[in-house]
Amino acid sequence: MPKKKRKKKSRPASGSGPVRTVIERCPHRMTGAMDFPGVTVYPAVWESHLERFLICLLAFCEDVSMIKAQSIHLAYFFDGVMRQYTPDIEIVINNLKKYIEVKALAQLIREKSLEKYLAIAKSIQSQGEHLDFITNDQMPPMWTSNANLLLRYLKQECPTPVQEQVSKALESGACTIRDVLAELGPAVALVDIYTLIARRHLCFDWDECLTSNALVSLPDKPFKRMTYEAIRTAGRFADLLASMALGHRPPDERLLAAAGARRWPLSGPSPLGFVGGFSPAQLGHFERQVSHRARDAAGSAAPENDPANPANTQPTERR
């Protein structure tokens, strides 16, 4: 019996969507897309947890004005063959376009991968473009945890009078969220503070867990907004990755070996890895259970403001 010809999938028009179709290679492989109006040109697709973490963080960066994912094909020469490379993410930062390859550090610097990505970096450099490598070493777990919490407040609006009251309360310097709420009374709720942080009107220390006990301040008094440069230069191996982005093999072989020897668990065991089908209700139940167990294993309770906390049976509302 003759084989049926596969229909070619239509490609989106230039700039209207990803140039490469994200394919789920196995039943338990998770992919998705995130949309931030005014920042993402189209929903930014992700096909790994690291890509999702980075897109979340980029949404809170004051210097990032545009985010695209899987946006362009770039040619490069490797092993005697002209090949095609699709950057994971494309951003515009201070009117400068940058491509980003997101990869686990240990995977990126394997000898075969290292040579391939050095060839890609050299090719992009020769075309006058810019490439950065972002790995799990540059995205601390606390940053991604805080970003996941704030994500739900990113599209909310805070009334102007409330914003003015909070700004006035913080004119003298940083203060805990709990103290701000106590000072301003029922006119201001926790959801308002989180919305102001998510919309970059207030700042906090990203290295600390965001709860009602966290210190917040007006921008630069003293806390600063998240920036892409802070992400790019974070971690022990930032200089090594910056050298690779220029197409240079890192000269410090000991540091390269140290980077390859490290292992970071990207996620804990999850029932979502089971090959089979679940109803949406079951998926939500499993995700909550995994969240609780992960925190218990780390020796800490769920933040009082986190909907995953069983104590929070009602959503936060403005009083």
XYZ file of C-alpha atoms in Angstrom:
319
model
C 0.000 0.000 0.000
C 1.574 3.345 -1.001
C 2.513 5.685 1.824
C 0.427 8.788 2.246
C 2.273 12.008 1.657
C 2.449 14.260 4.658
C 0.911 17.657 4.221
C 3.380 20.442 4.728
C 2.462 22.737 7.585
C 2.005 26.320 6.524
C 4.617 28.714 7.811
C 3.494 31.939 9.474
C 4.138 35.221 7.713
C 7.384 36.906 8.675
C 7.132 38.378 12.155
C 3.631 36.965 12.806
C 4.696 33.731 14.489
C 7.533 31.265 15.119
C 9.353 30.038 12.015
C 9.733 26.555 13.467
C 6.880 24.380 14.670
C 7.373 23.164 18.217
C 6.977 19.381 18.139
C 6.213 17.223 21.153
C 8.602 14.319 20.743
C 7.137 12.200 23.547
C 3.819 12.049 25.426
C 5.132 13.588 28.665
C 7.123 16.419 27.062
C 5.668 19.758 28.128
C 5.591 22.794 25.858
C 3.624 26.002 25.946
C 3.439 29.687 25.069
C 3.281 32.939 27.014
C 1.795 36.220 25.879
C 2.631 39.622 27.364
C 0.792 42.417 25.508
C 3.117 45.199 24.461
C 6.207 42.992 24.846
C 5.591 39.754 22.935
C 4.859 40.257 19.229
C 3.072 36.880 19.271
C 2.811 34.252 22.036
C 6.375 33.257 22.949
C 6.572 29.472 22.657
C 8.796 27.445 24.965
C 9.819 23.803 24.766
C 11.858 23.412 27.955
C 11.508 24.534 31.547
C 14.595 26.706 31.200
C 13.067 28.579 28.248
C 9.877 29.119 30.235
C 11.830 30.389 33.256
C 13.763 32.849 31.116
C 10.677 34.179 29.312
C 9.061 34.744 32.731
C 12.084 36.710 33.949
C 12.343 38.717 30.726
C 8.752 39.881 31.201
C 9.876 41.756 34.339
C 13.048 43.303 32.859
C 12.796 47.071 32.484
C 15.303 47.129 29.588
C 13.536 44.487 27.446
C 11.046 46.061 25.033
C 10.312 43.031 22.811
C 10.322 39.238 23.120
C 10.041 36.730 20.269
C 10.602 32.974 20.291
C 11.745 30.736 17.428
C 11.635 33.855 15.259
C 14.276 33.381 12.547
C 16.495 30.885 10.717
C 20.214 31.732 10.608
C 22.782 29.954 8.437
C 26.109 28.693 9.825
C 28.926 26.448 8.600
C 29.929 23.421 10.678
C 31.672 20.127 9.894
C 32.009 21.094 6.242
C 28.248 21.593 5.803
C 26.082 24.717 5.646
C 23.448 24.313 8.326
C 20.450 26.156 9.753
C 20.076 27.441 13.306
C 16.947 28.788 15.028
C 17.602 30.868 18.184
C 15.352 30.025 21.108
C 14.540 33.654 21.918
C 15.000 37.052 20.299
C 14.797 40.233 22.372
C 15.233 43.965 21.883
C 17.141 45.578 24.719
C 17.847 49.318 24.646
C 17.138 49.320 20.869
C 19.672 46.487 20.346
C 18.496 43.143 18.946
C 19.911 40.031 20.609
C 19.445 36.320 20.009
C 19.492 33.948 22.983
C 20.281 30.239 23.130
C 18.849 28.693 26.316
C 20.518 25.480 27.376
C 21.496 23.570 30.498
C 25.126 24.451 31.205
C 26.370 20.866 31.378
C 24.709 20.133 28.035
C 25.985 23.307 26.361
C 29.656 22.665 27.078
C 29.812 19.021 26.078
C 32.608 18.820 23.534
C 30.394 18.179 20.507
C 27.831 20.823 21.537
C 30.585 23.288 22.424
C 32.143 23.162 18.962
C 28.743 23.476 17.298
C 27.666 26.524 19.322
C 31.059 28.196 18.929
C 30.583 27.872 15.156
C 27.084 29.368 15.480
C 28.383 32.245 17.607
C 31.177 33.031 15.126
C 28.728 33.013 12.225
C 26.295 35.339 13.997
C 29.142 37.670 14.952
C 30.300 37.801 11.334
C 26.787 38.870 10.300
C 26.872 41.797 12.712
C 24.313 40.208 15.042
C 24.541 39.429 18.769
C 24.107 36.057 20.497
C 24.017 35.282 24.223
C 24.035 31.942 25.986
C 21.745 31.744 29.023
C 21.898 28.671 31.247
C 20.476 27.455 34.550
C 23.578 28.905 36.242
C 22.250 32.407 35.475
C 18.694 31.812 36.704
C 18.717 31.210 40.479
C 15.732 29.216 41.773
C 14.639 32.146 43.948
C 14.407 34.417 40.884
C 12.245 31.960 38.962
C 10.071 31.292 42.022
C 9.412 35.018 42.512
C 8.751 35.482 38.779
C 6.203 32.645 38.794
C 4.398 34.268 41.698
C 4.320 37.728 40.097
C 3.262 36.404 36.708
C -0.394 36.244 37.729
C -0.357 39.976 38.601
C 1.399 41.199 35.466
C -1.809 41.929 33.543
C -3.700 43.410 36.468
C -4.218 47.120 37.049
C -3.801 48.998 40.306
C -6.006 52.086 40.851
C -4.062 55.344 40.639
C -5.135 56.543 44.136
C -3.839 53.297 45.650
C -0.530 53.651 43.802
C -0.154 57.218 45.084
C -0.830 56.145 48.679
C 1.739 53.343 48.513
C 4.361 55.618 46.903
C 3.866 58.218 49.627
C 4.227 55.564 52.345
C 7.567 54.473 50.851
C 9.049 57.939 50.279
C 11.228 57.635 53.387
C 12.761 54.317 52.264
C 12.233 50.555 52.167
C 9.576 48.970 54.332
C 8.056 45.510 54.688
C 4.854 44.838 52.788
C 3.160 43.925 56.077
C 4.000 47.339 57.566
C 2.800 49.182 54.450
C -0.551 47.377 54.612
C -0.859 48.087 58.344
C -0.139 51.791 57.797
C -2.537 52.289 54.892
C -5.376 50.179 56.251
C -8.141 48.405 54.324
C -7.895 50.739 51.315
C -4.821 48.808 50.113
C -4.632 45.014 49.753
C -1.802 42.562 49.210
C -2.905 42.122 45.595
C -2.277 45.849 45.033
C 1.304 45.616 46.300
C 2.058 42.574 44.157
C 0.513 44.259 41.135
C 2.697 47.345 41.654
C 5.776 45.111 41.902
C 4.816 43.129 38.790
C 4.208 46.375 36.862
C 7.648 47.666 38.030
C 6.295 50.566 40.097
C 7.822 49.005 43.224
C 11.027 46.993 43.669
C 12.284 44.298 46.014
C 15.320 42.065 46.501
C 14.970 39.259 43.928
C 17.367 37.121 45.976
C 14.806 36.976 48.805
C 11.483 35.132 48.824
C 8.617 37.509 48.086
C 6.126 37.341 50.989
C 4.354 39.918 53.115
C 7.534 40.098 55.232
C 9.667 41.134 52.238
C 11.097 44.636 52.012
C 9.868 46.796 49.127
C 10.873 50.244 47.948
C 10.383 52.757 45.197
C 12.754 52.160 42.230
C 16.411 52.761 43.191
C 15.489 53.548 46.827
C 17.387 51.228 47.324
C 16.120 48.219 45.351
C 16.443 48.153 41.578
C 14.263 46.720 38.839
C 15.193 43.410 37.199
C 17.246 43.814 34.008
C 18.432 41.485 31.274
C 22.010 42.498 32.028
C 21.554 41.250 35.609
C 20.455 37.865 34.229
C 23.260 37.669 31.653
C 25.990 38.445 34.198
C 24.621 36.273 37.015
C 26.230 33.027 38.105
C 29.756 31.698 38.428
C 30.204 30.978 34.721
C 28.887 34.245 33.220
C 32.342 35.277 31.920
C 32.871 31.855 30.353
C 29.526 32.104 28.536
C 30.251 35.675 27.414
C 33.503 34.460 25.843
C 31.641 31.654 24.068
C 29.073 34.150 22.732
C 31.932 35.872 20.890
C 32.921 32.562 19.298
C 35.977 32.064 21.536
C 36.731 28.756 23.176
C 37.122 29.441 26.929
C 40.868 29.452 27.711
C 40.408 28.224 31.296
C 40.044 24.468 30.834
C 39.714 23.940 34.600
C 36.713 26.276 34.745
C 35.239 24.560 31.697
C 35.648 21.176 33.394
C 34.055 22.543 36.589
C 31.048 23.783 34.615
C 30.614 20.387 32.967
C 30.900 18.552 36.281
C 27.992 20.417 37.872
C 24.463 19.074 37.717
C 21.287 21.004 38.460
C 17.950 19.202 38.871
C 15.564 21.108 36.607
C 12.462 19.688 38.257
C 11.497 17.067 40.787
C 9.697 13.807 40.070
C 6.215 14.532 38.798
C 3.156 12.444 37.979
C 2.983 14.538 34.786
C 5.881 12.399 33.544
C 3.579 9.390 33.461
C 2.802 8.288 29.913
C -0.950 8.447 29.732
C -3.874 10.825 29.817
C -5.243 12.933 32.654
C -8.304 15.121 32.869
C -7.738 18.881 33.492
C -9.039 18.415 37.057
C -6.555 15.594 37.715
C -3.684 17.646 36.264
C -4.475 20.558 38.582
C -4.656 18.189 41.570
C -1.306 16.588 40.695
C 0.395 19.965 40.178
C -0.736 21.145 43.628
C 0.512 17.926 45.236
C 3.901 18.208 43.515
C 4.174 21.851 44.648
C 3.513 20.902 48.294
C 5.946 17.961 48.243
C 8.707 20.035 46.635
C 8.433 22.659 49.375
C 8.293 20.029 52.118
C 11.446 18.418 50.687
C 13.182 21.799 50.764
C 12.206 22.234 54.423
C 10.019 25.299 53.920
C 6.307 25.964 53.885
C 4.397 27.508 51.034
C 4.381 31.317 51.166
C 1.330 32.665 52.948
C 0.308 34.511 49.781
C 0.710 31.513 47.440
C -2.563 29.967 46.216
C -0.790 26.584 46.520
C -0.923 27.056 50.308
C -3.898 25.017 51.622
C -4.558 27.767 54.174
C -5.515 30.131 51.378
C -8.974 28.931 50.459
C -10.102 32.305 49.154
C -8.401 34.486 46.507
C -6.899 37.763 47.638
C -9.369 40.561 47.110
C -9.266 44.303 47.592
C -11.041 45.158 50.792
